[in-house]
Amino acid sequence: MTAQILLIDDDPIQRRLLKSTLEAYEHVVHVAENGPAGLEFLRQRSKQVDVIILDLEMGGINGESIIEAIRALGVETPVVVQTSQPDGEAMVQAVRSGAFDFLVRPVSPERIAASVAHALKLGRLDASGRTARRSRSGAITFADIVSASSDMLRVVDLAQRAADASIPVVLEGETGVGKQLVARAIHTASGRSAKPFVVLDCNAVAAEDIEQALFGSVRGGSELSGKLAEAEGGTLFLDEVGDLPLDVQAKLVRAVQEGEIEPIGSSAPRKVDVRIISATTKDLIEEVREGRFREDLYYRLNVFPITIPALRRRKEDVPHLARVFAERFASEQKLPRNVTVGPAAMALLTAYDWPGNVKELENVLFRAVVLAQGEVLRETDFPQIAAQMSQMMRPTTGRGDGFISGLTASSPPSPLEQASSLSVSGLAREAFGHLVPRTTRPDPRALLAAAYPAAAAPENAIPTVDPSGEVRKLSEVEEELIRFALKFYRGQMSQVARKLGIGRSTLYRKLKDYGIDPDDPLKEAA
């Protein structure tokens, strides 16, 4: 398939060589000698470009910042990056910024052609997938919120209560946690469901245009309706409400308090009947303290606050979401087969921290499904996640958390997760068991018996000296404490990690180090 390719590289020799290589495969190649030139080309002709090839080492320009600038333009074209430095950190940063593939020079023509072919496939299917998602029929309901987490189920319960009233709601949480999904479910369950659900992203509209976008305008006898008027009788969802300018906040207070708006250029106010659901990633009370958000508006909008937890705080939801996304995308793309997530891949997804939350997981599953060659997704179908995890697995000097740093403990596994045939801990053992060697350790029961007579020591006593009176090794004490915690909290890995004050990934590594079976912590190490 012939493609339109934009090549951004400041080295004229490399540009010429790569251009010739791509043209040999009958592709049409446009060249830009630096990042700004490439961005200007995309501003004018982005719809003509199927694939972008970007050099990460252009003089004075950070390649990752170019990728971010490309995405800021709203261009979703796949980006293939190339470099002469096989640096793992550079690779991780590139894929985090949104790169599709990573090429290390010198690279063969066949490798370049394969990368472009896969990028074309992804771009074509991604476009059709976005269309399919936009055209999904039916309103969003609470049944569309997939969760096994007690924290998220509480969110649903609160949202259902809020739906019964017509009071303002503020949804708090990080980007990508699903605030708009919850807002739409509230609208559908409310008495306003037959009326419009209108969205205004306060962060996406220029400050000088936000007032007109919200309240409308009257010019030359013609009126341009704002979002509040469009949502008449229904719900207005104000995303990133904390980014509203202070002067616009003052007018919004009147709209909320008195149900009146005054379009720009109008001499008379008009009545509106709109329910407002706001969303924010900011701490609004802190914004009030700093003078960036009006206190009177805060109290009028924050009548019913609901905080949606980040995905890393409810990792028991990851397997359920992954299965739902895989099934949905396979159906939307009309694939001739069902697609499932294999155990090792599921462990990889569960161990990852998901800084982009549910939205990032959704995008990763979509990419994996449309590019998968088989019916079962494997670790190799998630190269970006694997690249970032490999970076996190590097040991850190002076610390004991070198397996996967930065992963945070989440809430205890739900009954659904505990009932599954492969628990998260079991999946992680399957996926990462080959990474850390197992070692033979003495049975802690023997050490306890030798150091403390049964009559004198409580069941949970861990001795600090050995039978000869010497202080015991830290590793031995640590091993026994981990075994005791596993027994005490009945193998609930999240709770064990949290109570021990370590990351769950660190706990997994230590289990492998000590040869501990989480299902039988007192079993002698293998």
Short mmCIF file of C-alpha atoms in Angstrom, two decimals:
data_model
loop_
_atom_site.label_atom_id
_atom_site.label_comp_id
_atom_site.label_asym_id
_atom_site.label_seq_id
_atom_site.Cartn_x
_atom_site.Cartn_y
_atom_site.Cartn_z
CA MET A 1 0.00 0.00 0.00
CA THR A 2 1.35 3.41 -1.00
CA ALA A 3 1.62 5.86 1.89
CA GLN A 4 2.23 9.56 2.34
CA ILE A 5 5.16 9.81 4.76
CA LEU A 6 6.52 12.92 6.49
CA LEU A 7 10.24 12.57 7.27
CA ILE A 8 11.56 15.00 9.92
CA ASP A 9 15.37 14.90 10.11
CA ASP A 10 18.02 17.65 10.23
CA ASP A 11 20.74 15.46 8.67
CA PRO A 12 20.61 15.89 4.86
CA ILE A 13 22.48 12.64 4.23
CA GLN A 14 20.12 10.61 6.43
CA ARG A 15 17.12 12.33 4.84
CA ARG A 16 18.30 11.44 1.36
CA LEU A 17 19.09 7.82 2.24
CA LEU A 18 15.80 7.20 4.03
CA LYS A 19 13.80 8.99 1.35
CA SER A 20 15.34 6.75 -1.32
CA THR A 21 14.64 3.65 0.76
CA LEU A 22 10.99 4.54 1.27
CA GLU A 23 10.46 5.56 -2.34
CA ALA A 24 11.79 2.15 -3.40
CA TYR A 25 8.69 0.75 -1.67
CA GLU A 26 6.56 3.17 -3.75
CA HIS A 27 5.79 5.51 -0.85
CA VAL A 28 5.48 9.27 -1.30
CA VAL A 29 7.93 11.05 1.01
CA HIS A 30 7.71 14.67 2.23
CA VAL A 31 10.77 16.01 4.04
CA ALA A 32 11.24 18.63 6.77
CA GLU A 33 14.72 19.70 7.85
CA ASN A 34 13.79 20.27 11.52
CA GLY A 35 11.03 20.00 14.07
CA PRO A 36 9.40 23.42 13.55
CA ALA A 37 9.29 22.83 9.81
CA GLY A 38 7.65 19.46 10.37
CA LEU A 39 5.05 20.96 12.71
CA GLU A 40 4.25 23.70 10.20
CA PHE A 41 3.78 21.07 7.48
CA LEU A 42 1.36 19.19 9.74
CA ARG A 43 -0.58 22.37 10.55
CA GLN A 44 -1.28 22.86 6.86
CA ARG A 45 -1.41 19.34 5.46
CA SER A 46 -1.81 16.85 8.31
CA LYS A 47 -4.64 15.03 6.51
CA GLN A 48 -2.24 14.09 3.73
CA VAL A 49 0.18 12.31 6.05
CA ASP A 50 -0.22 8.61 6.88
CA VAL A 51 3.02 8.04 8.83
CA ILE A 52 5.57 10.36 10.48
CA ILE A 53 9.23 9.34 10.80
CA LEU A 54 11.06 11.51 13.34
CA ASP A 55 14.75 11.75 14.24
CA LEU A 56 15.16 12.02 18.02
CA GLU A 57 18.62 13.61 17.79
CA MET A 58 18.05 16.85 15.91
CA GLY A 59 20.37 19.59 17.11
CA GLY A 60 19.00 21.59 20.02
CA ILE A 61 15.56 19.98 19.87
CA ASN A 62 14.14 17.32 22.16
CA GLY A 63 12.47 14.65 20.05
CA GLU A 64 9.90 13.82 22.72
CA SER A 65 8.75 17.46 22.78
CA ILE A 66 8.13 17.26 19.02
CA ILE A 67 5.91 14.21 19.52
CA GLU A 68 3.98 16.03 22.24
CA ALA A 69 3.62 19.07 19.97
CA ILE A 70 2.30 16.83 17.19
CA ARG A 71 -0.33 15.40 19.53
CA ALA A 72 -1.18 18.90 20.77
CA LEU A 73 -2.11 19.76 17.18
CA GLY A 74 -4.70 16.99 17.32
CA VAL A 75 -2.70 14.85 14.88
CA GLU A 76 -3.08 11.15 15.71
CA THR A 77 -0.89 9.92 12.84
CA PRO A 78 1.48 7.11 13.95
CA VAL A 79 5.00 8.37 14.70
CA VAL A 80 8.05 6.15 14.10
CA VAL A 81 11.15 7.49 15.84
CA GLN A 82 14.74 6.76 14.90
CA THR A 83 18.02 7.31 16.71
CA SER A 84 21.68 6.30 16.61
CA GLN A 85 21.80 5.79 20.38
CA PRO A 86 20.34 2.46 21.63
CA ASP A 87 19.45 4.08 24.95
CA GLY A 88 16.73 2.34 26.94
CA GLU A 89 15.73 5.57 28.64
CA ALA A 90 15.28 7.31 25.29
CA MET A 91 13.10 4.46 24.10
CA VAL A 92 10.92 4.60 27.20
CA GLN A 93 10.53 8.38 26.92
CA ALA A 94 9.64 8.10 23.25
CA VAL A 95 6.92 5.50 23.77
CA ARG A 96 5.57 7.43 26.74
CA SER A 97 5.27 10.46 24.48
CA GLY A 98 3.23 8.44 22.01
CA ALA A 99 5.71 6.96 19.53
CA PHE A 100 4.44 3.94 17.62
CA ASP A 101 7.82 2.32 16.91
CA PHE A 102 11.50 2.85 17.75
CA LEU A 103 14.27 2.28 15.19
CA VAL A 104 17.98 2.23 16.06
CA ARG A 105 20.31 3.09 13.17
CA PRO A 106 21.73 1.44 11.18
CA VAL A 107 18.42 -0.16 10.26
CA SER A 108 17.71 -2.45 7.32
CA PRO A 109 15.28 -1.41 4.55
CA GLU A 110 13.13 -4.42 5.43
CA ARG A 111 12.82 -3.26 9.05
CA ILE A 112 11.84 0.25 7.94
CA ALA A 113 9.27 -1.12 5.50
CA ALA A 114 7.78 -3.41 8.15
CA SER A 115 7.49 -0.55 10.63
CA VAL A 116 5.74 1.65 8.09
CA ALA A 117 3.40 -1.19 7.10
CA HIS A 118 2.37 -1.79 10.72
CA ALA A 119 1.93 1.95 11.30
CA LEU A 120 -0.33 2.15 8.24
CA LYS A 121 -2.41 -0.74 9.52
CA LEU A 122 -2.74 0.82 12.95
CA GLY A 123 -3.57 4.27 11.55
CA ARG A 124 -6.24 2.88 9.24
CA LEU A 125 -7.87 0.74 11.93
CA ASP A 126 -7.49 3.41 14.58
CA ALA A 127 -9.44 5.85 12.42
CA SER A 128 -12.23 3.34 11.85
CA GLY A 129 -12.17 2.44 15.55
CA ARG A 130 -12.64 6.06 16.57
CA THR A 131 -15.56 6.29 14.19
CA ALA A 132 -17.06 3.11 15.62
CA ARG A 133 -16.70 4.39 19.16
CA ARG A 134 -18.29 7.71 18.26
CA SER A 135 -21.21 6.01 16.56
CA ARG A 136 -22.08 3.58 19.35
CA SER A 137 -25.84 3.71 19.75
CA GLY A 138 -27.59 3.99 23.06
CA ALA A 139 -27.05 6.20 26.07
CA ILE A 140 -24.34 5.55 28.64
CA THR A 141 -25.74 3.93 31.78
CA PHE A 142 -24.28 2.80 35.07
CA ALA A 143 -24.19 -0.73 33.63
CA ASP A 144 -21.45 0.51 31.27
CA ILE A 145 -19.14 1.23 34.22
CA VAL A 146 -17.06 -1.94 34.62
CA SER A 147 -15.60 -2.45 38.08
CA ALA A 148 -14.96 -5.01 40.80
CA SER A 149 -13.34 -2.45 43.10
CA SER A 150 -15.12 -1.53 46.31
CA ASP A 151 -13.92 2.05 45.90
CA MET A 152 -15.33 2.30 42.39
CA LEU A 153 -18.57 0.59 43.35
CA ARG A 154 -18.97 3.26 46.00
CA VAL A 155 -18.52 5.89 43.30
CA VAL A 156 -21.33 4.28 41.30
CA ASP A 157 -23.54 4.19 44.39
CA LEU A 158 -22.96 7.89 45.07
CA ALA A 159 -23.52 8.77 41.42
CA GLN A 160 -26.82 6.88 41.39
CA ARG A 161 -27.94 8.86 44.41
CA ALA A 162 -26.89 12.10 42.74
CA ALA A 163 -28.86 11.18 39.62
CA ASP A 164 -32.12 11.25 41.58
CA ALA A 165 -31.66 14.93 42.44
CA SER A 166 -31.04 17.93 40.21
CA ILE A 167 -28.20 19.31 42.33
CA PRO A 168 -24.75 20.25 40.95
CA VAL A 169 -22.11 17.51 41.08
CA VAL A 170 -18.32 17.83 41.04
CA LEU A 171 -16.35 14.80 39.81
CA GLU A 172 -12.75 14.82 41.03
CA GLY A 173 -9.94 12.62 39.78
CA GLU A 174 -6.95 12.30 37.50
CA THR A 175 -7.13 12.54 33.74
CA GLY A 176 -8.53 9.40 32.15
CA VAL A 177 -10.30 7.90 35.19
CA GLY A 178 -13.71 8.12 33.50
CA LYS A 179 -15.25 11.33 34.82
CA GLN A 180 -17.24 11.99 31.65
CA LEU A 181 -18.49 8.39 31.62
CA VAL A 182 -19.85 8.83 35.15
CA ALA A 183 -21.36 12.20 34.21
CA ARG A 184 -23.17 10.67 31.24
CA ALA A 185 -24.49 7.84 33.41
CA ILE A 186 -25.82 10.37 35.93
CA HIS A 187 -27.58 12.25 33.13
CA THR A 188 -29.11 9.06 31.69
CA ALA A 189 -30.43 8.01 35.10
CA SER A 190 -31.86 11.45 35.87
CA GLY A 191 -35.17 13.02 34.96
CA ARG A 192 -33.34 15.06 32.34
CA SER A 193 -32.32 12.09 30.21
CA ALA A 194 -34.62 13.08 27.33
CA LYS A 195 -32.88 16.46 27.07
CA PRO A 196 -29.36 17.25 25.77
CA PHE A 197 -26.10 16.31 27.43
CA VAL A 198 -23.67 19.05 26.40
CA VAL A 199 -19.90 19.02 27.00
CA LEU A 200 -17.56 22.00 27.34
CA ASP A 201 -13.87 21.33 27.92
CA CYS A 202 -12.76 24.51 29.69
CA ASN A 203 -9.12 23.66 29.07
CA ALA A 204 -9.54 23.26 25.31
CA VAL A 205 -11.07 26.68 24.60
CA ALA A 206 -8.92 29.82 24.47
CA ALA A 207 -9.40 32.15 27.45
CA GLU A 208 -10.71 34.94 25.22
CA ASP A 209 -13.32 32.64 23.68
CA ILE A 210 -14.55 30.75 26.72
CA GLU A 211 -17.19 33.34 27.71
CA GLN A 212 -18.81 33.23 24.28
CA ALA A 213 -18.62 29.41 24.22
CA LEU A 214 -20.40 29.23 27.56
CA PHE A 215 -22.94 32.07 27.39
CA GLY A 216 -23.29 32.77 23.65
CA SER A 217 -23.32 36.15 21.90
CA VAL A 218 -25.57 38.54 20.02
CA ARG A 219 -24.04 40.40 17.08
CA GLY A 220 -25.70 42.30 14.26
CA GLY A 221 -29.12 41.05 15.22
CA SER A 222 -28.11 37.39 15.07
CA GLU A 223 -27.61 35.23 18.13
CA LEU A 224 -25.02 32.50 18.59
CA SER A 225 -26.08 30.07 21.31
CA GLY A 226 -23.64 29.11 24.04
CA LYS A 227 -23.33 25.76 25.76
CA LEU A 228 -25.68 26.75 28.59
CA ALA A 229 -28.46 27.53 26.10
CA GLU A 230 -27.76 24.35 24.12
CA ALA A 231 -28.17 22.28 27.30
CA GLU A 232 -31.61 23.78 28.10
CA GLY A 233 -33.58 21.29 30.19
CA GLY A 234 -30.66 18.87 30.23
CA THR A 235 -27.12 18.65 31.62
CA LEU A 236 -24.00 20.73 30.97
CA PHE A 237 -20.74 18.91 31.69
CA LEU A 238 -17.94 21.38 32.44
CA ASP A 239 -14.69 19.45 32.09
CA GLU A 240 -11.66 20.99 33.85
CA VAL A 241 -13.84 23.66 35.47
CA GLY A 242 -10.84 24.82 37.48
CA ASP A 243 -9.39 26.37 34.32
CA LEU A 244 -12.24 28.88 33.90
CA PRO A 245 -11.02 32.53 34.00
CA LEU A 246 -12.14 34.47 37.07
CA ASP A 247 -14.31 36.89 35.10
CA VAL A 248 -16.19 34.00 33.51
CA GLN A 249 -16.55 32.36 36.93
CA ALA A 250 -18.37 35.48 38.15
CA LYS A 251 -20.97 35.19 35.37
CA LEU A 252 -21.32 31.46 36.01
CA VAL A 253 -22.21 32.15 39.65
CA ARG A 254 -25.22 34.11 38.44
CA ALA A 255 -26.23 31.33 36.05
CA VAL A 256 -26.09 28.74 38.83
CA GLN A 257 -27.65 30.89 41.53
CA GLU A 258 -30.40 32.66 39.58
CA GLY A 259 -30.79 30.50 36.48
CA GLU A 260 -30.02 33.47 34.22
CA ILE A 261 -27.43 34.09 31.53
CA GLU A 262 -26.58 37.21 29.57
CA PRO A 263 -25.01 36.53 26.15
CA ILE A 264 -22.22 38.86 25.03
CA GLY A 265 -23.76 41.90 23.32
CA SER A 266 -27.22 41.26 24.76
CA SER A 267 -29.00 43.89 26.83
CA ALA A 268 -31.38 41.51 28.55
CA PRO A 269 -30.76 38.29 30.49
CA ARG A 270 -32.52 35.06 29.64
CA LYS A 271 -33.64 32.20 31.84
CA VAL A 272 -32.04 28.77 31.56
CA ASP A 273 -32.85 25.47 33.23
CA VAL A 274 -29.65 23.44 33.23
CA ARG A 275 -28.06 20.98 35.61
CA ILE A 276 -24.29 21.44 35.87
CA ILE A 277 -21.90 18.54 36.42
CA SER A 278 -18.30 19.69 36.74
CA ALA A 279 -15.06 17.73 36.55
CA THR A 280 -11.58 18.69 37.65
CA THR A 281 -8.11 17.25 38.09
CA LYS A 282 -7.23 20.10 40.45
CA ASP A 283 -7.76 20.53 44.18
CA LEU A 284 -10.45 23.20 43.97
CA ILE A 285 -10.26 24.18 47.63
CA GLU A 286 -6.55 24.84 47.14
CA GLU A 287 -7.39 26.88 44.04
CA VAL A 288 -9.78 28.91 46.21
CA ARG A 289 -7.03 29.53 48.80
CA GLU A 290 -4.68 30.69 46.05
CA GLY A 291 -7.30 33.05 44.62
CA ARG A 292 -7.61 31.21 41.31
CA PHE A 293 -11.17 29.99 41.89
CA ARG A 294 -14.08 31.93 43.32
CA GLU A 295 -15.20 30.73 46.73
CA ASP A 296 -18.88 31.44 46.04
CA LEU A 297 -18.74 29.40 42.82
CA TYR A 298 -16.92 26.58 44.61
CA TYR A 299 -19.70 26.16 47.16
CA ARG A 300 -22.43 26.37 44.51
CA LEU A 301 -20.85 23.72 42.27
CA ASN A 302 -19.45 21.48 44.99
CA VAL A 303 -22.84 20.47 46.41
CA PHE A 304 -22.30 16.75 45.73
CA PRO A 305 -18.57 15.91 45.30
CA ILE A 306 -17.54 12.47 44.05
CA THR A 307 -13.88 11.42 43.87
CA ILE A 308 -13.03 8.80 41.26
CA PRO A 309 -9.90 6.81 42.25
CA ALA A 310 -6.97 6.38 39.88
CA LEU A 311 -6.66 2.99 38.20
CA ARG A 312 -3.45 2.22 40.10
CA ARG A 313 -5.52 2.44 43.30
CA ARG A 314 -7.98 -0.17 42.05
CA LYS A 315 -5.89 -2.62 40.11
CA GLU A 316 -8.42 -5.38 40.62
CA ASP A 317 -10.38 -3.57 37.90
CA VAL A 318 -7.62 -4.01 35.30
CA PRO A 319 -8.42 -7.65 34.36
CA HIS A 320 -12.13 -6.89 34.03
CA LEU A 321 -11.57 -3.75 31.96
CA ALA A 322 -9.00 -5.48 29.76
CA ARG A 323 -11.39 -8.33 28.95
CA VAL A 324 -14.25 -5.94 28.19
CA PHE A 325 -12.08 -3.75 25.93
CA ALA A 326 -10.65 -6.75 24.07
CA GLU A 327 -14.11 -8.16 23.43
CA ARG A 328 -15.54 -4.80 22.40
CA PHE A 329 -12.77 -3.87 19.99
CA ALA A 330 -12.76 -7.32 18.38
CA SER A 331 -16.48 -6.91 17.79
CA GLU A 332 -16.22 -3.33 16.52
CA GLN A 333 -13.45 -4.22 14.09
CA LYS A 334 -15.50 -7.23 12.89
CA LEU A 335 -12.56 -9.55 13.45
CA PRO A 336 -13.19 -13.17 12.43
CA ARG A 337 -12.20 -14.34 15.91
CA ASN A 338 -12.70 -13.56 19.57
CA VAL A 339 -9.67 -12.00 21.24
CA THR A 340 -8.75 -12.74 24.84
CA VAL A 341 -5.92 -11.57 27.10
CA GLY A 342 -3.47 -14.32 28.08
CA PRO A 343 -2.34 -14.84 31.70
CA ALA A 344 1.17 -13.44 31.24
CA ALA A 345 -0.13 -10.40 29.35
CA MET A 346 -2.75 -9.85 32.03
CA ALA A 347 -0.04 -9.92 34.70
CA LEU A 348 1.93 -7.33 32.75
CA LEU A 349 -1.10 -5.07 32.46
CA THR A 350 -1.97 -5.50 36.13
CA ALA A 351 1.55 -4.72 37.32
CA TYR A 352 1.74 -1.50 35.28
CA ASP A 353 0.79 1.75 37.05
CA TRP A 354 -1.36 3.29 34.25
CA PRO A 355 -0.54 7.01 34.63
CA GLY A 356 -3.14 7.66 31.92
CA ASN A 357 -5.68 5.57 33.85
CA VAL A 358 -8.60 3.83 32.10
CA LYS A 359 -8.21 5.89 28.92
CA GLU A 360 -4.62 4.70 28.53
CA LEU A 361 -5.63 1.08 29.15
CA GLU A 362 -8.39 1.42 26.54
CA ASN A 363 -5.98 2.80 23.93
CA VAL A 364 -3.39 0.11 24.66
CA LEU A 365 -5.98 -2.67 24.30
CA PHE A 366 -7.29 -1.17 21.06
CA ARG A 367 -3.79 -1.10 19.57
CA ALA A 368 -3.10 -4.66 20.69
CA VAL A 369 -6.39 -6.05 19.35
CA VAL A 370 -6.13 -4.52 15.88
CA LEU A 371 -2.50 -5.59 15.46
CA ALA A 372 -2.76 -9.03 17.08
CA GLN A 373 -2.01 -12.07 14.94
CA GLY A 374 -3.70 -14.63 17.15
CA GLU A 375 -6.71 -15.12 19.36
CA VAL A 376 -4.80 -14.66 22.61
CA LEU A 377 -2.96 -11.44 23.44
CA ARG A 378 0.53 -12.03 24.80
CA GLU A 379 3.23 -9.88 26.38
CA THR A 380 4.68 -9.19 22.94
CA ASP A 381 1.40 -7.54 21.93
CA PHE A 382 2.07 -4.76 24.45
CA PRO A 383 5.56 -3.52 23.48
CA GLN A 384 5.12 -0.02 24.92
CA ILE A 385 4.06 -1.31 28.33
CA ALA A 386 6.81 -3.94 28.31
CA ALA A 387 9.39 -1.24 27.45
CA GLN A 388 8.34 0.92 30.37
CA MET A 389 8.19 -2.03 32.75
CA SER A 390 11.69 -3.13 31.74
CA GLN A 391 12.93 0.35 32.60
CA MET A 392 11.24 0.18 35.99
CA MET A 393 12.73 -3.25 36.68
CA ARG A 394 16.27 -1.89 36.81
CA PRO A 395 17.73 -2.28 40.33
CA THR A 396 18.12 0.92 42.33
CA THR A 397 21.26 1.42 44.39
CA GLY A 398 20.72 1.42 48.11
CA ARG A 399 17.09 0.39 47.93
CA GLY A 400 15.30 -2.89 48.05
CA ASP A 401 12.66 -2.09 45.44
CA GLY A 402 14.52 -2.69 42.22
CA PHE A 403 11.97 -4.97 40.57
CA ILE A 404 9.32 -2.48 39.49
CA SER A 405 9.75 0.85 41.22
CA GLY A 406 6.96 3.33 41.59
CA LEU A 407 4.04 0.90 41.72
CA THR A 408 1.68 1.76 44.52
CA ALA A 409 -0.36 -0.53 46.69
CA SER A 410 -4.04 -0.66 45.92
CA SER A 411 -7.05 -1.74 47.93
CA PRO A 412 -7.51 -5.42 48.88
CA PRO A 413 -8.64 -7.76 46.10
CA SER A 414 -12.38 -7.99 45.65
CA PRO A 415 -14.29 -11.26 46.11
CA LEU A 416 -14.57 -11.52 42.31
CA GLU A 417 -10.82 -11.34 41.94
CA GLN A 418 -10.21 -13.81 44.76
CA ALA A 419 -12.58 -16.25 43.08
CA SER A 420 -10.85 -16.08 39.71
CA SER A 421 -8.87 -19.09 38.61
CA LEU A 422 -5.66 -17.08 38.29
CA SER A 423 -5.17 -14.39 40.96
CA VAL A 424 -3.15 -11.27 40.22
CA SER A 425 -0.28 -12.61 42.28
CA GLY A 426 -0.40 -15.88 40.40
CA LEU A 427 -0.40 -14.07 37.08
CA ALA A 428 2.58 -12.01 38.14
CA ARG A 429 4.46 -15.13 39.16
CA GLU A 430 3.74 -16.66 35.77
CA ALA A 431 4.79 -13.56 33.87
CA PHE A 432 7.85 -12.51 35.87
CA GLY A 433 8.97 -15.68 37.61
CA HIS A 434 11.93 -16.09 35.26
CA LEU A 435 13.37 -12.69 36.18
CA VAL A 436 14.46 -13.34 39.76
CA PRO A 437 16.29 -16.46 40.98
CA ARG A 438 14.88 -18.44 43.84
CA THR A 439 17.10 -19.16 46.83
CA THR A 440 16.95 -21.74 49.62
CA ARG A 441 16.24 -20.39 53.08
CA PRO A 442 15.85 -22.12 56.48
CA ASP A 443 12.39 -22.84 57.81
CA PRO A 444 11.44 -19.82 60.00
CA ARG A 445 9.54 -22.12 62.37
CA ALA A 446 12.80 -23.84 63.31
CA LEU A 447 14.50 -20.50 63.94
CA LEU A 448 11.59 -19.32 66.07
CA ALA A 449 11.61 -22.52 68.11
CA ALA A 450 15.34 -22.34 68.70
CA ALA A 451 15.36 -18.71 69.77
CA TYR A 452 12.19 -18.65 71.85
CA PRO A 453 10.56 -21.49 73.80
CA ALA A 454 6.95 -21.93 72.76
CA ALA A 455 5.69 -21.18 76.28
CA ALA A 456 7.53 -17.88 76.51
CA ALA A 457 7.07 -16.39 73.07
CA PRO A 458 3.85 -15.16 71.45
CA GLU A 459 2.85 -16.70 68.14
CA ASN A 460 3.88 -13.64 66.15
CA ALA A 461 7.27 -13.11 67.82
CA ILE A 462 10.19 -12.77 65.41
CA PRO A 463 13.58 -13.25 67.13
CA THR A 464 16.36 -10.74 66.59
CA VAL A 465 19.21 -13.06 67.68
CA ASP A 466 20.14 -16.58 66.67
CA PRO A 467 20.72 -19.55 69.07
CA SER A 468 24.36 -18.54 69.46
CA GLY A 469 23.38 -15.06 70.64
CA GLU A 470 24.46 -13.23 67.49
CA VAL A 471 22.21 -10.69 65.79
CA ARG A 472 20.44 -12.36 62.91
CA LYS A 473 20.83 -11.28 59.30
CA LEU A 474 18.39 -8.65 58.12
CA SER A 475 17.33 -10.86 55.21
CA GLU A 476 16.27 -13.64 57.58
CA VAL A 477 14.17 -11.31 59.73
CA GLU A 478 12.66 -9.74 56.64
CA GLU A 479 11.75 -13.13 55.22
CA GLU A 480 9.96 -14.15 58.41
CA LEU A 481 8.10 -10.85 58.61
CA ILE A 482 6.88 -11.27 55.04
CA ARG A 483 5.78 -14.85 55.73
CA PHE A 484 3.94 -13.72 58.85
CA ALA A 485 2.24 -10.82 57.01
CA LEU A 486 1.10 -13.16 54.25
CA LYS A 487 -0.43 -15.49 56.80
CA PHE A 488 -1.91 -12.66 58.88
CA TYR A 489 -3.61 -10.99 55.90
CA ARG A 490 -4.54 -14.32 54.28
CA GLY A 491 -2.47 -13.79 51.15
CA GLN A 492 -4.07 -10.48 50.11
CA MET A 493 -1.06 -9.07 48.30
CA SER A 494 -2.19 -5.45 48.16
CA GLN A 495 -2.83 -5.30 51.88
CA VAL A 496 0.40 -7.11 52.72
CA ALA A 497 2.42 -4.64 50.63
CA ARG A 498 0.64 -1.65 52.12
CA LYS A 499 1.12 -2.80 55.72
CA LEU A 500 4.79 -3.58 55.09
CA GLY A 501 5.24 -0.13 53.54
CA ILE A 502 6.55 -1.39 50.20
CA GLY A 503 5.25 -1.46 46.66
CA ARG A 504 3.38 -4.53 45.49
CA SER A 505 6.01 -5.08 42.80
CA THR A 506 8.70 -5.02 45.50
CA LEU A 507 6.75 -7.64 47.41
CA TYR A 508 6.59 -9.88 44.34
CA ARG A 509 10.36 -9.60 43.92
CA LYS A 510 11.02 -10.49 47.54
CA LEU A 511 8.72 -13.52 47.30
CA LYS A 512 10.86 -14.76 44.42
CA ASP A 513 14.08 -13.94 46.27
CA TYR A 514 13.03 -15.96 49.29
CA GLY A 515 11.19 -18.69 47.39
CA ILE A 516 7.98 -17.93 49.29
CA ASP A 517 4.70 -19.42 48.15
CA PRO A 518 2.06 -16.74 48.94
CA ASP A 519 -0.59 -19.43 49.27
CA ASP A 520 1.47 -21.30 51.89
CA PRO A 521 3.85 -18.81 53.54
CA LEU A 522 5.12 -21.31 56.13
CA LYS A 523 6.10 -23.81 53.49
CA GLU A 524 9.86 -24.38 53.33
CA ALA A 525 11.53 -22.51 50.47
CA ALA A 526 12.11 -24.51 47.31
#
